CSV table of C-alpha atoms in Angstrom, one decimal:
chain,number,residue,atom,x,y,z
A,920,MET,CA,-36.1,87.6,-70.6
A,921,ALA,CA,-33.0,86.8,-68.6
A,922,LEU,CA,-29.7,88.4,-69.1
A,923,ALA,CA,-27.2,85.6,-69.0
A,924,ILE,CA,-24.4,87.5,-67.5
A,925,LYS,CA,-22.3,85.3,-65.2
A,926,ILE,CA,-18.8,84.1,-64.5
A,927,ASP,CA,-17.6,82.0,-67.4
A,928,GLU,CA,-15.5,79.4,-65.8
A,929,GLU,CA,-16.5,76.8,-68.4
A,930,SER,CA,-14.4,78.6,-70.9
A,931,PHE,CA,-11.4,76.8,-69.5
A,932,THR,CA,-11.2,73.1,-68.5
A,933,PRO,CA,-10.1,72.3,-64.9
A,934,ARG,CA,-6.7,71.5,-66.1
A,935,GLN,CA,-6.4,74.8,-68.0
A,936,GLN,CA,-7.6,76.6,-64.9
A,937,ALA,CA,-4.8,75.0,-62.9
A,938,VAL,CA,-2.3,76.2,-65.5
A,939,LEU,CA,-3.6,79.7,-65.4
A,940,THR,CA,-3.5,79.7,-61.6
A,941,ALA,CA,0.1,78.6,-61.9
A,942,ALA,CA,0.8,81.4,-64.4
A,943,LEU,CA,-0.8,84.0,-62.0
A,944,ASP,CA,1.3,82.7,-59.1
A,945,LEU,CA,4.5,83.1,-61.2
A,946,LEU,CA,3.5,86.6,-62.2
A,947,VAL,CA,3.3,87.6,-58.5
A,948,GLU,CA,6.6,85.9,-57.8
A,949,ASN,CA,8.6,87.0,-60.8
A,950,GLY,CA,6.7,89.8,-62.6
A,951,ASP,CA,8.5,90.1,-66.0
A,952,GLY,CA,10.0,86.6,-65.6
A,953,LEU,CA,6.9,84.7,-66.9
A,954,THR,CA,7.9,82.2,-69.5
A,955,MET,CA,6.2,79.3,-71.1
A,956,THR,CA,9.0,77.1,-69.7
A,957,ALA,CA,8.4,78.3,-66.2
A,958,VAL,CA,4.6,77.9,-66.4
A,959,ALA,CA,5.0,74.4,-67.9
A,960,ARG,CA,7.3,73.4,-65.0
A,961,ARG,CA,5.1,74.9,-62.3
A,962,ALA,CA,1.9,73.4,-63.8
A,963,SER,CA,3.6,70.0,-64.5
A,964,CYS,CA,2.7,70.0,-68.2
A,965,SER,CA,4.6,70.2,-71.4
A,966,LYS,CA,5.3,73.4,-73.4
A,967,GLU,CA,3.7,71.7,-76.4
A,968,THR,CA,0.4,71.6,-74.4
A,969,LEU,CA,0.7,75.2,-73.6
A,970,TYR,CA,1.3,76.2,-77.2
A,971,LYS,CA,-1.6,74.0,-78.3
A,972,TRP,CA,-4.0,75.6,-75.8
A,973,PHE,CA,-2.9,79.2,-75.9
A,974,GLY,CA,-0.9,79.7,-79.1
A,975,ASP,CA,2.0,81.7,-77.7
A,976,ARG,CA,3.1,83.7,-74.6
A,977,ASP,CA,0.7,86.6,-75.5
A,978,GLY,CA,-2.2,84.0,-75.8
A,979,LEU,CA,-1.3,82.6,-72.4
A,980,LEU,CA,-1.1,86.1,-70.9
A,981,THR,CA,-4.5,87.0,-72.4
A,982,ALA,CA,-6.1,83.8,-70.9
A,983,THR,CA,-4.5,84.5,-67.6
A,984,VAL,CA,-5.9,88.1,-67.4
A,985,GLN,CA,-9.3,86.7,-68.5
A,986,TRP,CA,-9.2,84.1,-65.8
A,987,GLN,CA,-8.4,86.8,-63.2
A,988,ALA,CA,-11.1,89.1,-64.5
A,989,ALA,CA,-13.6,86.3,-64.3
A,990,LYS,CA,-13.4,86.4,-60.5
A,991,VAL,CA,-15.6,89.5,-60.7
A,992,ARG,CA,-18.8,87.5,-60.8
A,993,MET,CA,-21.5,88.5,-63.2
A,994,PRO,CA,-25.0,88.0,-61.7
A,995,GLN,CA,-28.1,87.1,-63.7
A,996,VAL,CA,-31.0,89.5,-63.7
A,997,ASN,CA,-34.4,89.1,-65.1
A,998,ARG,CA,-35.9,92.0,-67.0
A,999,THR,CA,-39.4,90.7,-66.3
A,1000,GLY,CA,-40.3,91.8,-62.8
A,1001,LEU,CA,-36.9,93.3,-62.0
A,1002,ASN,CA,-37.2,95.2,-58.8
A,1003,LEU,CA,-35.0,97.7,-56.9
A,1004,SER,CA,-34.0,95.2,-54.2
A,1005,SER,CA,-32.6,92.6,-56.7
A,1006,LEU,CA,-30.9,95.2,-58.8
A,1007,ARG,CA,-29.2,96.8,-55.8
A,1008,GLU,CA,-28.1,93.3,-54.6
A,1009,SER,CA,-26.6,92.6,-58.0
A,1010,VAL,CA,-24.8,95.9,-58.3
A,1011,GLU,CA,-23.5,95.6,-54.7
A,1012,GLN,CA,-22.2,92.1,-55.4
A,1013,PHE,CA,-20.3,93.4,-58.4
A,1014,ALA,CA,-18.8,96.2,-56.3
A,1015,ARG,CA,-17.6,93.6,-53.7
A,1016,ASP,CA,-16.1,91.4,-56.2
A,1017,LEU,CA,-14.4,94.3,-58.0
A,1018,LEU,CA,-12.8,95.6,-54.9
A,1019,SER,CA,-11.7,92.1,-53.8
A,1020,VAL,CA,-10.0,91.4,-57.1
A,1021,LEU,CA,-8.4,94.9,-57.4
A,1022,ILE,CA,-6.8,94.8,-53.9
A,1023,GLY,CA,-5.4,91.3,-54.4
A,1024,GLU,CA,-1.7,90.8,-54.9
A,1025,ILE,CA,-2.3,89.3,-58.3
A,1026,SER,CA,-4.1,92.2,-59.8
A,1027,VAL,CA,-1.7,94.7,-58.3
A,1028,THR,CA,1.2,92.8,-59.9
A,1029,LEU,CA,-0.5,92.5,-63.2
A,1030,ASN,CA,-1.4,96.2,-63.3
A,1031,ARG,CA,2.0,97.4,-62.1
A,1032,THR,CA,3.8,95.2,-64.7
A,1033,ALA,CA,1.4,96.3,-67.5
A,1034,VAL,CA,1.9,99.9,-66.7
A,1035,THR,CA,5.7,99.5,-66.7
A,1036,HIS,CA,5.6,97.6,-70.1
A,1037,ALA,CA,3.3,100.2,-71.6
A,1038,ALA,CA,5.6,103.1,-70.6
A,1039,GLN,CA,8.6,101.2,-72.0
A,1040,GLU,CA,6.8,100.0,-75.1
A,1041,LYS,CA,8.2,96.6,-74.4
A,1042,ASP,CA,5.4,94.3,-75.5
A,1043,SER,CA,1.6,94.1,-75.7
A,1044,LEU,CA,1.0,93.3,-72.0
A,1045,GLY,CA,-0.6,96.7,-71.4
A,1046,THR,CA,-3.1,96.2,-74.2
A,1047,ILE,CA,-3.8,92.7,-73.1
A,1048,VAL,CA,-4.6,93.8,-69.5
A,1049,LEU,CA,-6.7,96.7,-70.7
A,1050,GLU,CA,-8.8,94.8,-73.2
A,1051,ASN,CA,-9.3,91.6,-71.1
A,1052,GLY,CA,-9.4,93.2,-67.7
A,1053,PRO,CA,-11.1,96.6,-67.1
A,1054,LEU,CA,-12.8,96.9,-70.5
A,1055,THR,CA,-14.2,93.3,-70.3
A,1056,ILE,CA,-15.5,93.9,-66.8
A,1057,ARG,CA,-17.1,97.2,-68.0
A,1058,ARG,CA,-18.9,95.4,-70.8
A,1059,ARG,CA,-20.3,92.9,-68.3
A,1060,LEU,CA,-21.9,95.4,-66.0
A,1061,LYS,CA,-23.3,97.9,-68.5
A,1062,PRO,CA,-26.2,95.6,-69.6
A,1063,ILE,CA,-27.2,95.2,-65.9
A,1064,LEU,CA,-27.4,99.0,-65.6
A,1065,GLU,CA,-29.3,99.2,-68.8
A,1066,ALA,CA,-31.8,96.6,-67.6
A,1067,GLY,CA,-32.3,98.8,-64.5
A,1068,ARG,CA,-32.9,101.8,-66.7
A,1069,ASP,CA,-35.4,99.8,-68.9
A,1070,ALA,CA,-37.3,98.8,-65.7
A,1071,ARG,CA,-37.4,102.5,-64.6
A,1072,LEU,CA,-35.2,101.8,-61.6
A,1073,LEU,CA,-32.3,103.9,-62.9
A,1074,ARG,CA,-32.2,107.0,-65.0
A,1075,PHE,CA,-29.2,108.0,-67.1
A,1076,ALA,CA,-28.5,109.1,-70.7
A,1077,SER,CA,-25.4,107.1,-71.2
A,1078,SER,CA,-24.6,103.7,-69.7
A,1079,GLU,CA,-20.9,104.4,-70.3
A,1080,GLU,CA,-21.1,107.6,-68.1
A,1081,ALA,CA,-23.1,105.7,-65.5
A,1082,TYR,CA,-20.5,102.9,-65.4
A,1083,ARG,CA,-17.6,105.4,-65.1
A,1084,THR,CA,-19.3,107.1,-62.2
A,1085,PHE,CA,-20.0,103.7,-60.5
A,1086,PHE,CA,-16.4,102.6,-61.0
A,1087,GLY,CA,-15.1,105.9,-59.5
A,1088,LEU,CA,-17.4,105.5,-56.5
A,1089,VAL,CA,-16.2,101.9,-55.9
A,1090,VAL,CA,-12.5,102.2,-56.7
A,1091,ARG,CA,-11.8,105.8,-55.6
A,1092,ASP,CA,-8.1,106.2,-55.2
A,1093,VAL,CA,-7.6,102.5,-54.1
A,1094,GLN,CA,-6.0,101.3,-57.3
A,1095,ILE,CA,-3.4,104.1,-57.6
A,1096,ARG,CA,-2.4,103.9,-54.0
A,1097,LEU,CA,-1.9,100.1,-54.3
A,1098,LEU,CA,0.2,100.6,-57.4
A,1099,LEU,CA,2.3,103.0,-55.4
A,1100,GLY,CA,2.8,100.5,-52.6
A,1101,ASP,CA,0.3,101.6,-50.0
A,1102,LYS,CA,0.0,98.5,-47.8
A,1103,THR,CA,-2.6,99.9,-45.4
A,1104,LEU,CA,-5.3,99.3,-48.0
A,1105,LYS,CA,-5.1,95.5,-47.5
A,1106,GLN,CA,-7.2,96.0,-44.4
A,1107,THR,CA,-10.0,97.9,-46.3
A,1108,ASN,CA,-13.6,96.9,-45.3
A,1109,ILE,CA,-14.8,95.6,-48.6
A,1110,GLU,CA,-18.4,95.0,-47.5
A,1111,ALA,CA,-18.8,98.5,-46.1
A,1112,ASP,CA,-17.1,100.2,-49.0
A,1113,ALA,CA,-19.2,98.3,-51.6
A,1114,LYS,CA,-22.4,99.1,-49.8
A,1115,GLN,CA,-21.5,102.8,-49.5
A,1116,ALA,CA,-20.6,103.0,-53.2
A,1117,THR,CA,-23.8,101.3,-54.2
A,1118,ASP,CA,-25.8,103.7,-51.9
A,1119,HIS,CA,-24.1,106.7,-53.5
A,1120,PHE,CA,-24.7,105.3,-57.0
A,1121,PHE,CA,-28.4,104.8,-56.5
A,1122,ALA,CA,-28.7,108.2,-54.8
A,1123,LEU,CA,-27.3,109.7,-58.0
A,1124,TYR,CA,-29.0,107.5,-60.6
A,1125,GLY,CA,-32.0,106.0,-58.9
A,1126,TYR,CA,-35.1,106.9,-60.7
A,1127,SER,CA,-36.8,108.7,-57.8
A,1128,ALA,CA,-33.6,110.6,-57.1
A,1129,THR,CA,-33.6,112.2,-60.6
A,1130,GLN,CA,-37.3,113.3,-60.7
C-alpha cells in the first residue's frame, strides 16, 4: 500500500501560486511591510480577489508559509517491498530539500520576522510559521520513518524522537547561525551535508545497528 506523501502544488492554482510567490518576494524585501495592497499591486490582481482566496492577511500569510514549506518535497514510498536503498534515497532527498529551503533568503526572512513578532506579541505570524512550516514538515516525514520501522529497516520507540534526531543531524546549528546573519553558510555543500546526516541517522536507527 502506497503512502501518498508528496508535494501538494495542486492545492493552489497557477494564478494563486504567482500571488504567493509575489508575497514571498515582498516579505524578503520589506519584512513587516507585507500588506494586501502591496501584494495585489505586485501580483497585478485586485484586493477583492485576495480576500476571496485567502480571507484576510493572516490567511494570506498562512498560504504563503504553506507554499514555501511545500518546497520540501515529500516522496512516495511503498510499504510492500520497501527496501533499504529506496528508504535511504527518500530520507536523503528530504534532507536535501530541507536544507535548501532553510538556507534560502525567503525562509531566513520568514523565520527572523516570526521570531521578532513572537517576542513582541505583535500578531500571530509566529504561530502561523510554526504550524504551517516546521510542524507541517514534521508530519510529512514521520509516516516515512514509520514505514521504515514497519519494514524492519529502522528501529525506534517513538517516531517523534526519531524525527527530532534526524532534524538535528540535518540542520545542526545552520538555522540559528543564519538568523544571526552568518553569510558563510550560503556556500554550504547541501549534497554532502544531506548524505552525511542520512548516514548518521541510519547508523543510529538502522535495524542492524540496534541489534
